[in-house]
PDB file of C-alpha atoms in Angstrom:
ATOM      1  CA  GLY A 968      97.788 103.322  97.081  1.00  0.00           C
ATOM      2  CA  ALA A 969      97.553 106.161  99.259  1.00  0.00           C
ATOM      3  CA  VAL A 970     100.885 106.574 101.679  1.00  0.00           C
ATOM      4  CA  VAL A 971     100.863 108.107 104.941  1.00  0.00           C
ATOM      5  CA  SER A 972     104.509 109.010 106.280  1.00  0.00           C
ATOM      6  CA  GLN A 973     105.379 109.749 109.949  1.00  0.00           C
ATOM      7  CA  HIS A 974     108.191 110.722 111.756  1.00  0.00           C
ATOM      8  CA  PRO A 975     110.384 110.037 113.721  1.00  0.00           C
ATOM      9  CA  SER A 976     109.918 105.964 113.880  1.00  0.00           C
ATOM     10  CA  TRP A 977     112.038 106.458 117.230  1.00  0.00           C
ATOM     11  CA  VAL A 978     112.246 108.935 119.828  1.00  0.00           C
ATOM     12  CA  ILE A 979     113.606 109.205 123.216  1.00  0.00           C
ATOM     13  CA  CYS A 980     113.451 112.320 125.331  1.00  0.00           C
ATOM     14  CA  LYS A 981     113.774 113.280 129.037  1.00  0.00           C
ATOM     15  CA  SER A 982     110.995 113.750 131.271  1.00  0.00           C
ATOM     16  CA  GLY A 983     109.792 117.171 131.326  1.00  0.00           C
ATOM     17  CA  THR A 984     110.946 118.245 127.717  1.00  0.00           C
ATOM     18  CA  SER A 985     108.246 118.540 124.724  1.00  0.00           C
ATOM     19  CA  VAL A 986     108.315 115.733 121.599  1.00  0.00           C
ATOM     20  CA  LYS A 987     106.573 116.522 118.267  1.00  0.00           C
ATOM     21  CA  ILE A 988     105.820 113.995 115.840  1.00  0.00           C
ATOM     22  CA  GLU A 989     104.739 114.739 112.358  1.00  0.00           C
ATOM     23  CA  CYS A 990     102.396 112.802 110.088  1.00  0.00           C
ATOM     24  CA  ARG A 991     102.332 113.555 106.113  1.00  0.00           C
ATOM     25  CA  SER A 992      99.763 112.321 103.469  1.00  0.00           C
ATOM     26  CA  LEU A 993     102.178 111.728 100.673  1.00  0.00           C
ATOM     27  CA  ASP A 994      99.950 111.335  97.585  1.00  0.00           C
ATOM     28  CA  PHE A 995      96.785 112.901  98.603  1.00  0.00           C
ATOM     29  CA  GLN A 996      95.059 115.682 100.685  1.00  0.00           C
ATOM     30  CA  ALA A 997      93.968 114.409 103.841  1.00  0.00           C
ATOM     31  CA  THR A 998      91.348 116.876 105.403  1.00  0.00           C
ATOM     32  CA  THR A 999      91.137 114.787 108.318  1.00  0.00           C
ATOM     33  CA  MET A1000      94.121 112.976 109.924  1.00  0.00           C
ATOM     34  CA  PHE A1001      93.302 110.763 113.135  1.00  0.00           C
ATOM     35  CA  TRP A1002      95.957 110.308 116.118  1.00  0.00           C
ATOM     36  CA  TYR A1003      95.943 106.998 118.347  1.00  0.00           C
ATOM     37  CA  ARG A1004      97.862 105.294 120.697  1.00  0.00           C
ATOM     38  CA  GLN A1005      98.867 101.759 121.171  1.00  0.00           C
ATOM     39  CA  PHE A1006      99.977 100.025 124.478  1.00  0.00           C
ATOM     40  CA  PRO A1007     101.794  96.658 123.986  1.00  0.00           C
ATOM     41  CA  LYS A1008      99.633  93.875 123.193  1.00  0.00           C
ATOM     42  CA  GLN A1009      96.362  96.123 122.612  1.00  0.00           C
ATOM     43  CA  SER A1010      94.302  97.635 120.111  1.00  0.00           C
ATOM     44  CA  LEU A1011      94.231 101.412 118.709  1.00  0.00           C
ATOM     45  CA  MET A1012      92.992 104.094 121.230  1.00  0.00           C
ATOM     46  CA  LEU A1013      91.776 106.754 119.233  1.00  0.00           C
ATOM     47  CA  MET A1014      93.301 110.119 120.643  1.00  0.00           C
ATOM     48  CA  ALA A1015      91.798 112.852 118.792  1.00  0.00           C
ATOM     49  CA  THR A1016      90.781 113.718 115.149  1.00  0.00           C
ATOM     50  CA  SER A1017      92.649 116.364 113.276  1.00  0.00           C
ATOM     51  CA  ASN A1018      90.987 118.657 111.115  1.00  0.00           C
ATOM     52  CA  GLU A1019      92.521 120.724 108.574  1.00  0.00           C
ATOM     53  CA  GLY A1020      92.500 124.546 109.804  1.00  0.00           C
ATOM     54  CA  SER A1021      90.276 123.957 112.501  1.00  0.00           C
ATOM     55  CA  LYS A1022      91.006 122.571 116.310  1.00  0.00           C
ATOM     56  CA  ALA A1023      91.451 119.030 116.603  1.00  0.00           C
ATOM     57  CA  THR A1024      88.506 117.021 118.247  1.00  0.00           C
ATOM     58  CA  TYR A1025      89.751 114.919 121.176  1.00  0.00           C
ATOM     59  CA  GLU A1026      88.296 111.790 122.872  1.00  0.00           C
ATOM     60  CA  GLN A1027      87.212 111.504 126.263  1.00  0.00           C
ATOM     61  CA  GLY A1028      89.990 111.672 128.822  1.00  0.00           C
ATOM     62  CA  VAL A1029      92.414 112.829 126.606  1.00  0.00           C
ATOM     63  CA  GLU A1030      94.441 115.849 127.671  1.00  0.00           C
ATOM     64  CA  LYS A1031      94.312 118.803 125.265  1.00  0.00           C
ATOM     65  CA  ASP A1032      97.069 120.550 126.720  1.00  0.00           C
ATOM     66  CA  LYS A1033      99.212 117.726 126.940  1.00  0.00           C
ATOM     67  CA  PHE A1034      98.781 116.400 123.575  1.00  0.00           C
ATOM     68  CA  LEU A1035      98.986 119.399 121.025  1.00  0.00           C
ATOM     69  CA  ILE A1036      97.331 118.718 117.563  1.00  0.00           C
ATOM     70  CA  ASN A1037      98.170 121.014 114.854  1.00  0.00           C
ATOM     71  CA  HIS A1038      96.978 120.409 111.393  1.00  0.00           C
ATOM     72  CA  ALA A1039      98.379 123.656 109.240  1.00  0.00           C
ATOM     73  CA  SER A1040      97.793 122.095 105.998  1.00  0.00           C
ATOM     74  CA  LEU A1041      96.033 119.485 104.050  1.00  0.00           C
ATOM     75  CA  THR A1042      99.395 117.070 103.835  1.00  0.00           C
ATOM     76  CA  LEU A1043     100.638 117.902 107.532  1.00  0.00           C
ATOM     77  CA  SER A1044      99.534 117.147 110.992  1.00  0.00           C
ATOM     78  CA  THR A1045     101.705 117.287 114.360  1.00  0.00           C
ATOM     79  CA  LEU A1046     101.000 115.508 117.670  1.00  0.00           C
ATOM     80  CA  THR A1047     103.206 117.437 120.490  1.00  0.00           C
ATOM     81  CA  VAL A1048     103.597 115.759 123.683  1.00  0.00           C
ATOM     82  CA  THR A1049     104.227 118.567 125.950  1.00  0.00           C
ATOM     83  CA  SER A1050     106.075 118.105 129.435  1.00  0.00           C
ATOM     84  CA  ALA A1051     106.525 114.323 128.748  1.00  0.00           C
ATOM     85  CA  HIS A1052     106.607 111.948 131.493  1.00  0.00           C
ATOM     86  CA  PRO A1053     107.456 108.444 131.676  1.00  0.00           C
ATOM     87  CA  GLU A1054     103.801 107.077 131.238  1.00  0.00           C
ATOM     88  CA  ASP A1055     103.571 109.010 127.861  1.00  0.00           C
ATOM     89  CA  SER A1056     106.027 106.226 126.952  1.00  0.00           C
ATOM     90  CA  SER A1057     103.958 104.587 124.063  1.00  0.00           C
ATOM     91  CA  PHE A1058     103.560 104.047 120.227  1.00  0.00           C
ATOM     92  CA  TYR A1059     101.691 106.799 118.766  1.00  0.00           C
ATOM     93  CA  ILE A1060     100.175 106.038 115.191  1.00  0.00           C
ATOM     94  CA  CYS A1061      98.768 108.412 112.805  1.00  0.00           C
ATOM     95  CA  SER A1062      96.266 107.962 110.172  1.00  0.00           C
ATOM     96  CA  ALA A1063      94.526 109.698 107.130  1.00  0.00           C
ATOM     97  CA  SER A1064      91.374 108.864 104.838  1.00  0.00           C
ATOM     98  CA  LEU A1065      91.023 109.162 101.350  1.00  0.00           C
ATOM     99  CA  PRO A1066      88.756 112.699 101.107  1.00  0.00           C
ATOM    100  CA  GLY A1067      84.841 112.206 101.084  1.00  0.00           C
ATOM    101  CA  TYR A1068      82.658 110.383 103.517  1.00  0.00           C
ATOM    102  CA  ARG A1069      82.275 107.250 102.100  1.00  0.00           C
ATOM    103  CA  VAL A1070      82.168 104.175 104.291  1.00  0.00           C
ATOM    104  CA  GLY A1071      84.331 102.487 101.672  1.00  0.00           C
ATOM    105  CA  ASN A1072      87.412 104.859 102.277  1.00  0.00           C
ATOM    106  CA  THR A1073      89.733 103.097 104.198  1.00  0.00           C
ATOM    107  CA  ILE A1074      92.236 104.766 106.709  1.00  0.00           C
ATOM    108  CA  TYR A1075      95.816 104.601 105.744  1.00  0.00           C
ATOM    109  CA  PHE A1076      98.537 104.486 108.642  1.00  0.00           C
ATOM    110  CA  GLY A1077     101.775 106.021 109.059  1.00  0.00           C
ATOM    111  CA  GLU A1078     104.609 103.568 110.352  1.00  0.00           C
ATOM    112  CA  GLY A1079     104.097 104.855 113.701  1.00  0.00           C
ATOM    113  CA  SER A1080     106.370 106.765 116.469  1.00  0.00           C
ATOM    114  CA  TRP A1081     107.670 104.781 119.358  1.00  0.00           C
ATOM    115  CA  LEU A1082     108.208 107.452 122.369  1.00  0.00           C
ATOM    116  CA  THR A1083     110.308 106.312 125.510  1.00  0.00           C
ATOM    117  CA  VAL A1084     110.299 109.297 128.066  1.00  0.00           C
ATOM    118  CA  VAL A1085     113.371 108.604 130.547  1.00  0.00           C
TER     119      VAL A1085
ATOM    120  CA  ALA B  89      78.014  97.328 123.026  1.00  0.00           C
ATOM    121  CA  GLN B  90      81.259  96.712 121.182  1.00  0.00           C
ATOM    122  CA  LYS B  91      81.332  97.494 117.606  1.00  0.00           C
ATOM    123  CA  ILE B  92      83.965  95.263 116.751  1.00  0.00           C
ATOM    124  CA  THR B  93      84.446  92.007 118.681  1.00  0.00           C
ATOM    125  CA  GLN B  94      87.593  89.449 117.801  1.00  0.00           C
ATOM    126  CA  THR B  95      87.586  86.586 120.588  1.00  0.00           C
ATOM    127  CA  GLN B  96      90.631  84.932 119.354  1.00  0.00           C
ATOM    128  CA  PRO B  97      93.488  86.794 121.543  1.00  0.00           C
ATOM    129  CA  GLY B  98      96.191  84.222 119.894  1.00  0.00           C
ATOM    130  CA  MET B  99      95.886  81.956 116.958  1.00  0.00           C
ATOM    131  CA  PHE B 100      98.465  79.371 116.078  1.00  0.00           C
ATOM    132  CA  VAL B 101      98.602  77.721 112.548  1.00  0.00           C
ATOM    133  CA  GLN B 102     100.913  75.556 110.962  1.00  0.00           C
ATOM    134  CA  GLU B 103     102.677  76.971 107.681  1.00  0.00           C
ATOM    135  CA  LYS B 104     101.009  76.318 104.495  1.00  0.00           C
ATOM    136  CA  GLU B 105      97.972  75.798 106.116  1.00  0.00           C
ATOM    137  CA  ALA B 106      94.624  78.262 106.067  1.00  0.00           C
ATOM    138  CA  VAL B 107      93.364  79.941 109.124  1.00  0.00           C
ATOM    139  CA  THR B 108      90.827  81.815 109.983  1.00  0.00           C
ATOM    140  CA  LEU B 109      90.570  84.736 112.119  1.00  0.00           C
ATOM    141  CA  ASP B 110      87.016  85.449 114.091  1.00  0.00           C
ATOM    142  CA  CYS B 111      85.182  89.168 113.587  1.00  0.00           C
ATOM    143  CA  THR B 112      81.684  90.230 114.488  1.00  0.00           C
ATOM    144  CA  TYR B 113      80.455  93.608 114.629  1.00  0.00           C
ATOM    145  CA  ASP B 114      77.707  95.682 115.715  1.00  0.00           C
ATOM    146  CA  THR B 115      75.795  98.154 114.038  1.00  0.00           C
ATOM    147  CA  SER B 116      72.284  99.359 112.950  1.00  0.00           C
ATOM    148  CA  ASP B 117      73.107 101.178 109.816  1.00  0.00           C
ATOM    149  CA  GLN B 118      72.557  99.626 106.529  1.00  0.00           C
ATOM    150  CA  SER B 119      75.851 101.051 105.046  1.00  0.00           C
ATOM    151  CA  TYR B 120      78.950 100.556 106.342  1.00  0.00           C
ATOM    152  CA  GLY B 121      82.399  98.950 105.425  1.00  0.00           C
ATOM    153  CA  LEU B 122      84.302  96.517 107.287  1.00  0.00           C
ATOM    154  CA  PHE B 123      88.317  96.453 107.017  1.00  0.00           C
ATOM    155  CA  TRP B 124      91.139  93.973 108.249  1.00  0.00           C
ATOM    156  CA  TYR B 125      94.680  95.118 108.919  1.00  0.00           C
ATOM    157  CA  LYS B 126      97.753  93.612 109.943  1.00  0.00           C
ATOM    158  CA  GLN B 127     100.315  94.901 112.317  1.00  0.00           C
ATOM    159  CA  PRO B 128     103.637  93.243 112.249  1.00  0.00           C
ATOM    160  CA  SER B 129     105.864  93.802 115.102  1.00  0.00           C
ATOM    161  CA  SER B 130     107.710  96.706 113.887  1.00  0.00           C
ATOM    162  CA  GLY B 131     104.192  98.562 114.477  1.00  0.00           C
ATOM    163  CA  GLU B 132     102.800  99.669 110.922  1.00  0.00           C
ATOM    164  CA  MET B 133      99.307  98.941 110.271  1.00  0.00           C
ATOM    165  CA  ILE B 134      99.021  97.319 106.704  1.00  0.00           C
ATOM    166  CA  PHE B 135      95.603  97.453 104.907  1.00  0.00           C
ATOM    167  CA  LEU B 136      94.522  93.752 103.722  1.00  0.00           C
ATOM    168  CA  ILE B 137      90.945  93.785 102.952  1.00  0.00           C
ATOM    169  CA  TYR B 138      87.669  95.827 102.613  1.00  0.00           C
ATOM    170  CA  GLN B 139      84.319  94.494 102.596  1.00  0.00           C
ATOM    171  CA  GLY B 140      81.206  96.888 101.999  1.00  0.00           C
ATOM    172  CA  SER B 141      77.857  95.831 103.583  1.00  0.00           C
ATOM    173  CA  TYR B 142      76.243  95.970 100.271  1.00  0.00           C
ATOM    174  CA  ASP B 143      78.844  93.990  98.613  1.00  0.00           C
ATOM    175  CA  GLU B 144      77.170  90.539  97.423  1.00  0.00           C
ATOM    176  CA  GLN B 145      80.057  88.629  97.072  1.00  0.00           C
ATOM    177  CA  ASN B 146      83.109  87.731  99.340  1.00  0.00           C
ATOM    178  CA  ALA B 147      86.072  90.040  99.211  1.00  0.00           C
ATOM    179  CA  THR B 148      89.537  88.568  97.895  1.00  0.00           C
ATOM    180  CA  GLU B 149      92.962  89.804  97.859  1.00  0.00           C
ATOM    181  CA  GLY B 150      95.590  87.361  96.936  1.00  0.00           C
ATOM    182  CA  ARG B 151      95.562  84.808  99.834  1.00  0.00           C
ATOM    183  CA  TYR B 152      93.360  86.805 101.885  1.00  0.00           C
ATOM    184  CA  SER B 153      89.501  86.388 101.767  1.00  0.00           C
ATOM    185  CA  LEU B 154      86.658  87.921 103.659  1.00  0.00           C
ATOM    186  CA  ASN B 155      84.002  85.613 104.833  1.00  0.00           C
ATOM    187  CA  PHE B 156      81.093  87.915 105.178  1.00  0.00           C
ATOM    188  CA  GLN B 157      78.019  86.588 106.940  1.00  0.00           C
ATOM    189  CA  LYS B 158      75.726  89.778 107.341  1.00  0.00           C
ATOM    190  CA  ALA B 159      72.956  88.076 108.833  1.00  0.00           C
ATOM    191  CA  ARG B 160      75.303  86.952 111.454  1.00  0.00           C
ATOM    192  CA  LYS B 161      77.100  90.271 111.582  1.00  0.00           C
ATOM    193  CA  SER B 162      80.455  88.343 111.038  1.00  0.00           C
ATOM    194  CA  ALA B 163      83.426  89.310 108.808  1.00  0.00           C
ATOM    195  CA  ASN B 164      85.941  86.463 109.306  1.00  0.00           C
ATOM    196  CA  LEU B 165      89.374  86.904 107.920  1.00  0.00           C
ATOM    197  CA  VAL B 166      90.541  83.632 105.959  1.00  0.00           C
ATOM    198  CA  ILE B 167      94.676  83.272 105.057  1.00  0.00           C
ATOM    199  CA  SER B 168      95.168  80.709 102.727  1.00  0.00           C
ATOM    200  CA  ALA B 169      98.847  78.966 102.433  1.00  0.00           C
ATOM    201  CA  SER B 170      99.914  80.936 105.827  1.00  0.00           C
ATOM    202  CA  GLN B 171     103.594  81.862 105.640  1.00  0.00           C
ATOM    203  CA  LEU B 172     106.001  82.968 108.242  1.00  0.00           C
ATOM    204  CA  GLY B 173     105.800  86.440 107.350  1.00  0.00           C
ATOM    205  CA  ASP B 174     102.124  86.303 108.309  1.00  0.00           C
ATOM    206  CA  SER B 175     102.826  86.241 112.144  1.00  0.00           C
ATOM    207  CA  ALA B 176     101.259  89.596 113.257  1.00  0.00           C
ATOM    208  CA  MET B 177      98.429  91.237 115.082  1.00  0.00           C
ATOM    209  CA  TYR B 178      95.319  91.459 113.008  1.00  0.00           C
ATOM    210  CA  PHE B 179      92.993  94.043 113.615  1.00  0.00           C
ATOM    211  CA  CYS B 180      89.507  93.866 112.441  1.00  0.00           C
ATOM    212  CA  ALA B 181      87.634  97.325 111.975  1.00  0.00           C
ATOM    213  CA  MET B 182      84.497  98.823 110.999  1.00  0.00           C
ATOM    214  CA  ARG B 183      83.586 102.437 109.559  1.00  0.00           C
ATOM    215  CA  GLU B 184      80.142 103.853 109.882  1.00  0.00           C
ATOM    216  CA  PRO B 185      78.522 106.854 108.191  1.00  0.00           C
ATOM    217  CA  SER B 186      78.337 109.600 110.271  1.00  0.00           C
ATOM    218  CA  ASN B 187      78.078 113.524 109.914  1.00  0.00           C
ATOM    219  CA  THR B 188      81.682 113.797 109.957  1.00  0.00           C
ATOM    220  CA  GLY B 189      82.407 110.322 108.115  1.00  0.00           C
ATOM    221  CA  ASN B 190      85.236 109.642 110.629  1.00  0.00           C
ATOM    222  CA  GLN B 191      83.383 106.872 112.635  1.00  0.00           C
ATOM    223  CA  PHE B 192      85.976 104.063 112.404  1.00  0.00           C
ATOM    224  CA  TYR B 193      86.184 100.999 114.776  1.00  0.00           C
ATOM    225  CA  PHE B 194      88.856  98.585 116.077  1.00  0.00           C
ATOM    226  CA  GLY B 195      88.860  95.360 117.612  1.00  0.00           C
ATOM    227  CA  THR B 196      91.373  94.262 120.356  1.00  0.00           C
ATOM    228  CA  GLY B 197      93.246  91.985 117.670  1.00  0.00           C
ATOM    229  CA  THR B 198      94.296  88.558 117.239  1.00  0.00           C
ATOM    230  CA  SER B 199      97.549  87.635 117.517  1.00  0.00           C
ATOM    231  CA  LEU B 200      98.836  84.800 114.652  1.00  0.00           C
ATOM    232  CA  THR B 201     101.593  82.872 114.905  1.00  0.00           C
ATOM    233  CA  VAL B 202     102.734  80.604 112.103  1.00  0.00           C
ATOM    234  CA  ILE B 203     104.583  77.717 112.774  1.00  0.00           C
ATOM    235  CA  PRO B 204     107.224  76.148 110.732  1.00  0.00           C
TER     236      PRO B 204
END
C-alpha cells in the first residue's frame, strides 16, 4: 500500500529554537498532505492542510506564523515549529491521501514525530 | 453535532475473544467513506478497514470486520480472536465529499486492552 514517511521520529529542542519535521509520500504523488497534532489520550487535531505549490490552509486557532508549512513538491511537506515553547511539546503526525477526490481514498499516515521542548 | 462518536473510552477483552468497538456518524451526504485506524503506543496510525456508503456488504479484512448499519448510522468494528498485539487506541473516521475532497473526521478513540 501507499507509504508515508515522517522524520524525525523524536526531537528534543531548546525553548526558543525552531524545529522542522518532514513528511514524504514514498510511492505516490500527494497533492495534499495533512498535519495533525495529538495530545496524550486524545484524538487527532487537524492543524492544517498542505497543498503543493500553494499556501497551506490552517484550521481555526492554529497560529500560521508559529507552525510554518511548506509543500514544495508532490512528495514532500514540512512543518516548522518556530520559536518553540514547552507547550508546543506534543505528537505531530502527517498524512497524505491518494490523488483524486473520491471518498474511498483513505489517508495514509506517517510514523509521527514526538516533539519535546525543554 | 459530532461527526463521529465513539462512546467507549476504554474496553477490555480476553485474549482469543471477539470485541466490538462502537462508532456512530452523522452526515447528510449520500456518498461517504468510513474508516478504522489502529494506533499502538508507538504512535503510528495503521489503516485497518474501509466501508463505502454504497457498499451493500460489510467490509472484512482478516480478523477485522465492519458492522455497517446505514439506517442507524453506525459502523462498528469487530475484532475476532483478539490477540495481545491488538491492545491499542482505535479511531473511527469518516470522509465526506467536498470541494477540496479533504473533509476527514476522526472520533475520540477507544482504548482497547487485551487481557491474557
